[in-house]
Amino acid sequence: MFGDEYPAGLDVYSYVTKTDLRRFTAETQASPSDRIADIGCGRGGPGLWVSAQRNSSLIGIDIAETALESARQRAETLGRADRAEFRLGSFAETGLPAASVQAVMSVDALLFAPDKAAACAELARILVPGGRLVATTWDFHGQPVNRPPQVSDHRPLLEAAGFTVLAYDETEAWRERQLRINELMLQEVDALAAESGEDPVESAAHLKQQRINQDLMTRRVLMVAERR
Ligand SMILES: C[S@@+](CC[C@H](N)C(=O)[O-])C[C@H]1O[C@@H](n2cnc3c(N)ncnc32)[C@H](O)[C@@H]1O
């Protein structure tokens, strides 16, 4: 499914690949004196990896305190605690001052922002002029169930928020990978539910809904935009 592309050891909760992470690292253009913000950082693996590659500092933001706690522990284990902090916040309200970070990254999280235009405006606000946003998310051609409103193309929102879009690339083999993961999880739903303590019927219904939602995805994009 992922093969060599699986970023083993990063404890990711996303579809991010090694190729994506290398691109994040290159495109942030962050230097050792810069700070990268990772919005929707989850358990911190991608942001910690990218910031370590660039030797930059990191501020991870997420709405889930349990994920942030794992991220802090991970930073400690990796010896990066002096260069990384993790705080509660959201796409709408990161809690960061204006022009306070030199790069923003976000892995497979923007689809959860209830208001995509407000999210783009907040990401532009926290970036210094010339700073880079690098993010993966999905464009949709229909509204998925149990998700906030989606958009068919993020580029107009980015431009309106004060970004110049530098790249907007469909990531390789994203659909095959996602469909296969969904299929395998459905096959193993009883064992997975037993392990997580969830109701197998509810888990199966969730996976079937996820499958329907996947059909509404037009593309998974990796976007690079520069704050004007
Ligand atoms: C699919 S996970 C990706 C986590 C991480 N980026 C990774 O690659 O492992 C999506 C993350 O977005 C977070 N999230 C959901 N809604 C959010 C919001 N409105 N603002 C910020 N983060 C949010 C979730 O708590 C979750 O950690």
GROMACS .gro file of N, CA, C and O in nm, residues 94-198:
model
  420
   94THR      N    1  -0.527   3.035   1.592
   94THR     CA    2  -0.405   2.962   1.630
   94THR      C    3  -0.353   3.008   1.765
   94THR      O    4  -0.280   2.936   1.833
   95GLY      N    5  -0.387   3.132   1.803
   95GLY     CA    6  -0.333   3.189   1.926
   95GLY      C    7  -0.194   3.248   1.907
   95GLY      O    8  -0.133   3.295   2.003
   96LEU      N    9  -0.143   3.246   1.784
   96LEU     CA   10  -0.008   3.299   1.758
   96LEU      C   11  -0.017   3.447   1.717
   96LEU      O   12  -0.113   3.487   1.650
   97PRO      N   13   0.082   3.528   1.756
   97PRO     CA   14   0.082   3.668   1.715
   97PRO      C   15   0.097   3.683   1.563
   97PRO      O   16   0.145   3.591   1.496
   98ALA      N   17   0.060   3.799   1.513
   98ALA     CA   18   0.075   3.829   1.369
   98ALA      C   19   0.223   3.824   1.331
   98ALA      O   20   0.310   3.863   1.411
   99ALA      N   21   0.251   3.777   1.211
   99ALA     CA   22   0.387   3.773   1.154
   99ALA      C   23   0.488   3.713   1.253
   99ALA      O   24   0.597   3.769   1.272
  100SER      N   25   0.452   3.602   1.316
  100SER     CA   26   0.539   3.546   1.421
  100SER      C   27   0.609   3.417   1.378
  100SER      O   28   0.689   3.363   1.454
  101VAL      N   29   0.577   3.364   1.258
  101VAL     CA   30   0.647   3.243   1.211
  101VAL      C   31   0.694   3.264   1.067
  101VAL      O   32   0.635   3.343   0.992
  102GLN      N   33   0.801   3.193   1.032
  102GLN     CA   34   0.860   3.211   0.898
  102GLN      C   35   0.808   3.106   0.800
  102GLN      O   36   0.826   3.119   0.679
  103ALA      N   37   0.745   3.000   0.852
  103ALA     CA   38   0.686   2.897   0.765
  103ALA      C   39   0.568   2.833   0.837
  103ALA      O   40   0.568   2.824   0.960
  104VAL      N   41   0.471   2.791   0.758
  104VAL     CA   42   0.356   2.716   0.813
  104VAL      C   43   0.345   2.587   0.734
  104VAL      O   44   0.356   2.588   0.611
  105MET      N   45   0.327   2.476   0.805
  105MET     CA   46   0.298   2.350   0.739
  105MET      C   47   0.169   2.292   0.797
  105MET      O   48   0.129   2.327   0.910
  106SER      N   49   0.105   2.205   0.720
  106SER     CA   50  -0.014   2.138   0.769
  106SER      C   51  -0.035   2.011   0.688
  106SER      O   52  -0.038   2.016   0.565
  107VAL      N   53  -0.046   1.899   0.757
  107VAL     CA   54  -0.057   1.770   0.690
  107VAL      C   55  -0.198   1.713   0.709
  107VAL      O   56  -0.238   1.678   0.821
  108ASP      N   57  -0.273   1.706   0.600
  108ASP     CA   58  -0.404   1.638   0.597
  108ASP      C   59  -0.498   1.685   0.708
  108ASP      O   60  -0.571   1.603   0.768
  109ALA      N   61  -0.500   1.815   0.738
  109ALA     CA   62  -0.584   1.864   0.848
  109ALA      C   63  -0.678   1.976   0.806
  109ALA      O   64  -0.782   1.997   0.870
  110LEU      N   65  -0.644   2.046   0.698
  110LEU     CA   66  -0.723   2.164   0.659
  110LEU      C   67  -0.868   2.126   0.627
  110LEU      O   68  -0.959   2.208   0.642
  111LEU      N   69  -0.891   2.001   0.587
  111LEU     CA   70  -1.030   1.962   0.555
  111LEU      C   71  -1.119   1.969   0.678
  111LEU      O   72  -1.241   1.978   0.667
  112PHE      N   73  -1.059   1.967   0.798
  112PHE     CA   74  -1.139   1.972   0.921
  112PHE      C   75  -1.173   2.116   0.963
  112PHE      O   76  -1.251   2.136   1.055
  113ALA      N   77  -1.110   2.216   0.901
  113ALA     CA   78  -1.139   2.355   0.938
  113ALA      C   79  -1.281   2.390   0.894
  113ALA      O   80  -1.316   2.373   0.778
  114PRO      N   81  -1.364   2.440   0.987
  114PRO     CA   82  -1.504   2.469   0.951
  114PRO      C   83  -1.517   2.578   0.846
  114PRO      O   84  -1.610   2.576   0.767
  115ASP      N   85  -1.423   2.674   0.844
  115ASP     CA   86  -1.431   2.784   0.749
  115ASP      C   87  -1.294   2.797   0.680
  115ASP      O   88  -1.199   2.847   0.739
  116LYS      N   89  -1.286   2.748   0.557
  116LYS     CA   90  -1.156   2.742   0.488
  116LYS      C   91  -1.101   2.883   0.459
  116LYS      O   92  -0.980   2.904   0.465
  117ALA      N   93  -1.189   2.978   0.427
  117ALA     CA   94  -1.142   3.114   0.398
  117ALA      C   95  -1.083   3.175   0.526
  117ALA      O   96  -0.976   3.238   0.522
  118ALA      N   97  -1.150   3.156   0.638
  118ALA     CA   98  -1.100   3.209   0.766
  118ALA      C   99  -0.968   3.142   0.802
  118ALA      O  100  -0.876   3.206   0.854
  119ALA      N  101  -0.956   3.014   0.773
  119ALA     CA  102  -0.831   2.940   0.801
  119ALA      C  103  -0.716   2.998   0.718
  119ALA      O  104  -0.609   3.025   0.771
  120CYS      N  105  -0.741   3.021   0.589
  120CYS     CA  106  -0.635   3.077   0.503
  120CYS      C  107  -0.596   3.216   0.553
  120CYS      O  108  -0.477   3.250   0.555
  121ALA      N  109  -0.693   3.294   0.596
  121ALA     CA  110  -0.664   3.429   0.647
  121ALA      C  111  -0.579   3.421   0.774
  121ALA      O  112  -0.485   3.499   0.791
  122GLU      N  113  -0.609   3.326   0.861
  122GLU     CA  114  -0.531   3.311   0.985
  122GLU      C  115  -0.388   3.264   0.954
  122GLU      O  116  -0.292   3.313   1.015
  123LEU      N  117  -0.372   3.176   0.858
  123LEU     CA  118  -0.237   3.128   0.821
  123LEU      C  119  -0.156   3.243   0.761
  123LEU      O  120  -0.037   3.256   0.789
  124ALA      N  121  -0.223   3.328   0.683
  124ALA     CA  122  -0.154   3.445   0.627
  124ALA      C  123  -0.116   3.543   0.738
  124ALA      O  124  -0.007   3.601   0.736
  125ARG      N  125  -0.203   3.559   0.835
  125ARG     CA  126  -0.179   3.655   0.945
  125ARG      C  127  -0.054   3.618   1.025
  125ARG      O  128   0.026   3.705   1.060
  126ILE      N  129  -0.036   3.490   1.053
  126ILE     CA  130   0.075   3.450   1.143
  126ILE      C  131   0.210   3.446   1.070
  126ILE      O  132   0.314   3.442   1.134
  127LEU      N  133   0.206   3.443   0.935
  127LEU     CA  134   0.331   3.434   0.857
  127LEU      C  135   0.394   3.571   0.834
  127LEU      O  136   0.322   3.669   0.810
  128VAL      N  137   0.525   3.575   0.832
  128VAL     CA  138   0.594   3.698   0.792
  128VAL      C  139   0.580   3.712   0.639
  128VAL      O  140   0.566   3.611   0.569
  129PRO      N  141   0.584   3.835   0.587
  129PRO     CA  142   0.583   3.851   0.440
  129PRO      C  143   0.700   3.772   0.380
  129PRO      O  144   0.811   3.773   0.434
  130GLY      N  145   0.671   3.700   0.273
  130GLY     CA  146   0.774   3.616   0.210
  130GLY      C  147   0.781   3.476   0.269
  130GLY      O  148   0.849   3.389   0.214
  131GLY      N  149   0.709   3.455   0.381
  131GLY     CA  150   0.708   3.321   0.445
  131GLY      C  151   0.625   3.223   0.364
  131GLY      O  152   0.534   3.262   0.290
  132ARG      N  153   0.657   3.095   0.377
  132ARG     CA  154   0.593   2.990   0.297
  132ARG      C  155   0.487   2.911   0.375
  132ARG      O  156   0.510   2.875   0.491
  133LEU      N  157   0.377   2.880   0.307
  133LEU     CA  158   0.280   2.782   0.355
  133LEU      C  159   0.296   2.657   0.270
  133LEU      O  160   0.296   2.666   0.146
  134VAL      N  161   0.311   2.540   0.335
  134VAL     CA  162   0.315   2.413   0.263
  134VAL      C  163   0.212   2.322   0.330
  134VAL      O  164   0.220   2.299   0.452
  135ALA      N  165   0.116   2.273   0.253
  135ALA     CA  166   0.008   2.195   0.314
  135ALA      C  167  -0.044   2.088   0.219
  135ALA      O  168  -0.042   2.107   0.097
  136THR      N  169  -0.089   1.977   0.278
  136THR     CA  170  -0.164   1.878   0.200
  136THR      C  171  -0.309   1.878   0.250
  136THR      O  172  -0.335   1.888   0.370
  137THR      N  173  -0.401   1.869   0.154
  137THR     CA  174  -0.542   1.854   0.186
  137THR      C  175  -0.614   1.806   0.060
  137THR      O  176  -0.548   1.770  -0.038
  138TRP      N  177  -0.747   1.807   0.063
  138TRP     CA  178  -0.823   1.755  -0.051
  138TRP      C  179  -0.917   1.860  -0.107
  138TRP      O  180  -0.980   1.936  -0.032
  139ASP      N  181  -0.929   1.862  -0.239
  139ASP     CA  182  -1.036   1.935  -0.307
  139ASP      C  183  -1.151   1.836  -0.325
  139ASP      O  184  -1.128   1.717  -0.351
  140PHE      N  185  -1.273   1.886  -0.311
  140PHE     CA  186  -1.392   1.800  -0.322
  140PHE      C  187  -1.483   1.848  -0.434
  140PHE      O  188  -1.489   1.969  -0.462
  141HIS      N  189  -1.557   1.754  -0.496
  141HIS     CA  190  -1.659   1.794  -0.593
  141HIS      C  191  -1.799   1.769  -0.539
  141HIS      O  192  -1.898   1.773  -0.613
  142GLY      N  193  -1.809   1.744  -0.411
  142GLY     CA  194  -1.938   1.728  -0.343
  142GLY      C  195  -1.915   1.742  -0.195
  142GLY      O  196  -1.800   1.734  -0.149
  143GLN      N  197  -2.021   1.761  -0.120
  143GLN     CA  198  -2.005   1.780   0.024
  143GLN      C  199  -2.011   1.647   0.098
  143GLN      O  200  -2.114   1.579   0.096
  144PRO      N  201  -1.901   1.603   0.162
  144PRO     CA  202  -1.905   1.477   0.237
  144PRO      C  203  -1.989   1.488   0.364
  144PRO      O  204  -2.000   1.597   0.421
  145VAL      N  205  -2.046   1.375   0.402
  145VAL     CA  206  -2.127   1.369   0.525
  145VAL      C  207  -2.032   1.377   0.646
  145VAL      O  208  -1.918   1.331   0.640
  146ASN      N  209  -2.080   1.437   0.754
  146ASN     CA  210  -2.004   1.446   0.880
  146ASN      C  211  -1.873   1.522   0.867
  146ASN      O  212  -1.778   1.495   0.941
  147ARG      N  213  -1.866   1.613   0.773
  147ARG     CA  214  -1.746   1.696   0.758
  147ARG      C  215  -1.790   1.842   0.741
  147ARG      O  216  -1.899   1.867   0.689
  148PRO      N  217  -1.706   1.938   0.782
  148PRO     CA  218  -1.741   2.078   0.758
  148PRO      C  219  -1.742   2.107   0.607
  148PRO      O  220  -1.695   2.025   0.529
  149PRO      N  221  -1.795   2.223   0.568
  149PRO     CA  222  -1.802   2.255   0.424
  149PRO      C  223  -1.666   2.246   0.356
  149PRO      O  224  -1.566   2.295   0.408
  150GLN      N  225  -1.664   2.180   0.240
  150GLN     CA  226  -1.539   2.163   0.164
  150GLN      C  227  -1.539   2.254   0.042
  150GLN      O  228  -1.642   2.311   0.007
  151VAL      N  229  -1.424   2.268  -0.021
  151VAL     CA  230  -1.414   2.354  -0.140
  151VAL      C  231  -1.360   2.273  -0.258
  151VAL      O  232  -1.294   2.170  -0.240
  152SER      N  233  -1.387   2.323  -0.379
  152SER     CA  234  -1.344   2.252  -0.499
  152SER      C  235  -1.202   2.291  -0.539
  152SER      O  236  -1.136   2.221  -0.615
  153ASP      N  237  -1.155   2.407  -0.487
  153ASP     CA  238  -1.021   2.456  -0.523
  153ASP      C  239  -0.980   2.559  -0.416
  153ASP      O  240  -1.052   2.658  -0.395
  154HIS      N  241  -0.867   2.535  -0.352
  154HIS     CA  242  -0.823   2.626  -0.245
  154HIS      C  243  -0.751   2.749  -0.298
  154HIS      O  244  -0.728   2.844  -0.223
  155ARG      N  245  -0.713   2.750  -0.426
  155ARG     CA  246  -0.630   2.859  -0.476
  155ARG      C  247  -0.695   2.997  -0.465
  155ARG      O  248  -0.628   3.092  -0.420
  156PRO      N  249  -0.824   3.013  -0.501
  156PRO     CA  250  -0.884   3.147  -0.487
  156PRO      C  251  -0.884   3.195  -0.341
  156PRO      O  252  -0.864   3.313  -0.314
  157LEU      N  253  -0.903   3.102  -0.248
  157LEU     CA  254  -0.904   3.139  -0.105
  157LEU      C  255  -0.765   3.185  -0.062
  157LEU      O  256  -0.751   3.282   0.014
  158LEU      N  257  -0.664   3.114  -0.110
  158LEU     CA  258  -0.525   3.149  -0.073
  158LEU      C  259  -0.490   3.287  -0.129
  158LEU      O  260  -0.435   3.372  -0.058
  159GLU      N  261  -0.524   3.309  -0.254
  159GLU     CA  262  -0.492   3.438  -0.318
  159GLU      C  263  -0.565   3.551  -0.244
  159GLU      O  264  -0.506   3.656  -0.216
  160ALA      N  265  -0.693   3.529  -0.211
  160ALA     CA  266  -0.771   3.632  -0.141
  160ALA      C  267  -0.715   3.662  -0.002
  160ALA      O  268  -0.728   3.773   0.049
  161ALA      N  269  -0.651   3.561   0.059
  161ALA     CA  270  -0.598   3.579   0.194
  161ALA      C  271  -0.462   3.649   0.194
  161ALA      O  272  -0.410   3.682   0.301
  162GLY      N  273  -0.402   3.668   0.075
  162GLY     CA  274  -0.272   3.738   0.070
  162GLY      C  275  -0.156   3.648   0.034
  162GLY      O  276  -0.041   3.685   0.056
  163PHE      N  277  -0.187   3.531  -0.023
  163PHE     CA  278  -0.081   3.440  -0.068
  163PHE      C  279  -0.066   3.446  -0.220
  163PHE      O  280  -0.163   3.471  -0.291
  164THR      N  281   0.055   3.417  -0.267
  164THR     CA  282   0.076   3.386  -0.408
  164THR      C  283   0.099   3.235  -0.414
  164THR      O  284   0.187   3.182  -0.344
  165VAL      N  285   0.017   3.167  -0.491
  165VAL     CA  286   0.029   3.021  -0.500
  165VAL      C  287   0.145   2.985  -0.592
  165VAL      O  288   0.147   3.025  -0.708
  166LEU      N  289   0.240   2.910  -0.539
  166LEU     CA  290   0.359   2.873  -0.618
  166LEU      C  291   0.347   2.734  -0.678
  166LEU      O  292   0.405   2.706  -0.782
  167ALA      N  293   0.278   2.645  -0.608
  167ALA     CA  294   0.258   2.509  -0.659
  167ALA      C  295   0.128   2.454  -0.603
  167ALA      O  296   0.087   2.489  -0.490
  168TYR      N  297   0.064   2.371  -0.683
  168TYR     CA  298  -0.064   2.312  -0.641
  168TYR      C  299  -0.071   2.175  -0.710
  168TYR      O  300  -0.128   2.161  -0.818
  169ASP      N  301  -0.005   2.077  -0.648
  169ASP     CA  302   0.020   1.951  -0.717
  169ASP      C  303  -0.060   1.835  -0.659
  169ASP      O  304  -0.062   1.817  -0.536
  170GLU      N  305  -0.118   1.756  -0.746
  170GLU     CA  306  -0.186   1.634  -0.700
  170GLU      C  307  -0.078   1.536  -0.656
  170GLU      O  308   0.021   1.515  -0.727
  171THR      N  309  -0.096   1.477  -0.537
  171THR     CA  310   0.008   1.385  -0.487
  171THR      C  311  -0.012   1.248  -0.553
  171THR      O  312  -0.124   1.210  -0.588
  172GLU      N  313   0.099   1.176  -0.566
  172GLU     CA  314   0.098   1.052  -0.644
  172GLU      C  315   0.020   0.940  -0.574
  172GLU      O  316   0.034   0.921  -0.453
  173ALA      N  317  -0.058   0.868  -0.652
  173ALA     CA  318  -0.123   0.743  -0.608
  173ALA      C  319  -0.209   0.758  -0.483
  173ALA      O  320  -0.233   0.661  -0.411
  174TRP      N  321  -0.256   0.881  -0.457
  174TRP     CA  322  -0.331   0.903  -0.332
  174TRP      C  323  -0.461   0.823  -0.328
  174TRP      O  324  -0.495   0.764  -0.225
  175ARG      N  325  -0.533   0.818  -0.440
  175ARG     CA  326  -0.664   0.753  -0.436
  175ARG      C  327  -0.650   0.602  -0.415
  175ARG      O  328  -0.717   0.544  -0.328
  176GLU      N  329  -0.561   0.538  -0.492
  176GLU     CA  330  -0.540   0.393  -0.477
  176GLU      C  331  -0.504   0.359  -0.332
  176GLU      O  332  -0.556   0.265  -0.274
  177ARG      N  333  -0.416   0.441  -0.276
  177ARG     CA  334  -0.368   0.415  -0.140
  177ARG      C  335  -0.484   0.425  -0.039
  177ARG      O  336  -0.503   0.339   0.045
  178GLN      N  337  -0.563   0.531  -0.051
  178GLN     CA  338  -0.673   0.552   0.044
  178GLN      C  339  -0.780   0.444   0.030
  178GLN      O  340  -0.831   0.393   0.130
  179LEU      N  341  -0.811   0.407  -0.095
  179LEU     CA  342  -0.915   0.305  -0.116
  179LEU      C  343  -0.870   0.171  -0.059
  179LEU      O  344  -0.946   0.098   0.004
  180ARG      N  345  -0.743   0.139  -0.080
  180ARG     CA  346  -0.688   0.011  -0.032
  180ARG      C  347  -0.688   0.006   0.122
  180ARG      O  348  -0.723  -0.096   0.181
  181ILE      N  349  -0.651   0.116   0.185
  181ILE     CA  350  -0.650   0.119   0.332
  181ILE      C  351  -0.793   0.100   0.384
  181ILE      O  352  -0.817   0.022   0.476
  182ASN      N  353  -0.888   0.169   0.322
  182ASN     CA  354  -1.027   0.157   0.363
  182ASN      C  355  -1.075   0.013   0.348
  182ASN      O  356  -1.139  -0.043   0.438
  183GLU      N  357  -1.040  -0.049   0.235
  183GLU     CA  358  -1.082  -0.187   0.206
  183GLU      C  359  -1.024  -0.284   0.310
  183GLU      O  360  -1.095  -0.368   0.367
  184LEU      N  361  -0.895  -0.268   0.339
  184LEU     CA  362  -0.829  -0.357   0.436
  184LEU      C  363  -0.884  -0.338   0.576
  184LEU      O  364  -0.903  -0.435   0.651
  185MET      N  365  -0.913  -0.213   0.612
  185MET     CA  366  -0.967  -0.187   0.745
  185MET      C  367  -1.106  -0.247   0.760
  185MET      O  368  -1.141  -0.300   0.865
  186LEU      N  369  -1.184  -0.240   0.652
  186LEU     CA  370  -1.319  -0.299   0.654
  186LEU      C  371  -1.309  -0.451   0.669
  186LEU      O  372  -1.387  -0.512   0.744
  187GLN      N  373  -1.212  -0.510   0.602
  187GLN     CA  374  -1.193  -0.657   0.614
  187GLN      C  375  -1.159  -0.697   0.757
  187GLN      O  376  -1.197  -0.802   0.804
  188GLU      N  377  -1.083  -0.613   0.825
  188GLU     CA  378  -1.033  -0.645   0.959
  188GLU      C  379  -1.111  -0.571   1.068
  188GLU      O  380  -1.061  -0.555   1.179
  189VAL      N  381  -1.234  -0.526   1.035
  189VAL     CA  382  -1.302  -0.433   1.126
  189VAL      C  383  -1.326  -0.494   1.266
  189VAL      O  384  -1.313  -0.424   1.366
  190ASP      N  385  -1.356  -0.623   1.273
  190ASP     CA  386  -1.384  -0.682   1.405
  190ASP      C  387  -1.261  -0.680   1.494
  190ASP      O  388  -1.267  -0.641   1.610
  191ALA      N  389  -1.146  -0.720   1.436
  191ALA     CA  390  -1.022  -0.721   1.513
  191ALA      C  391  -0.983  -0.579   1.554
  191ALA      O  392  -0.942  -0.556   1.669
  192LEU      N  393  -0.999  -0.484   1.462
  192LEU     CA  394  -0.961  -0.345   1.493
  192LEU      C  395  -1.050  -0.287   1.602
  192LEU      O  396  -1.003  -0.218   1.693
  193ALA      N  397  -1.180  -0.318   1.594
  193ALA     CA  398  -1.274  -0.267   1.694
  193ALA      C  399  -1.244  -0.329   1.831
  193ALA      O  400  -1.248  -0.260   1.934
  194ALA      N  401  -1.210  -0.457   1.832
  194ALA     CA  402  -1.177  -0.524   1.958
  194ALA      C  403  -1.055  -0.457   2.023
  194ALA      O  404  -1.050  -0.435   2.144
  195GLU      N  405  -0.960  -0.423   1.940
  195GLU     CA  406  -0.836  -0.361   1.988
  195GLU      C  407  -0.861  -0.221   2.046
  195GLU      O  408  -0.807  -0.184   2.149
  196SER      N  409  -0.948  -0.143   1.976
  196SER     CA  410  -0.969  -0.004   2.019
  196SER      C  411  -1.087   0.011   2.115
  196SER      O  412  -1.111   0.120   2.167
  197GLY      N  413  -1.162  -0.098   2.135
  197GLY     CA  414  -1.277  -0.092   2.226
  197GLY      C  415  -1.399  -0.027   2.162
  197GLY      O  416  -1.494   0.010   2.232
  198GLU      N  417  -1.398  -0.012   2.029
  198GLU     CA  418  -1.514   0.049   1.962
  198GLU      C  419  -1.616  -0.057   1.922
  198GLU      O  420  -1.585  -0.176   1.916
   0.00000   0.00000   0.00000
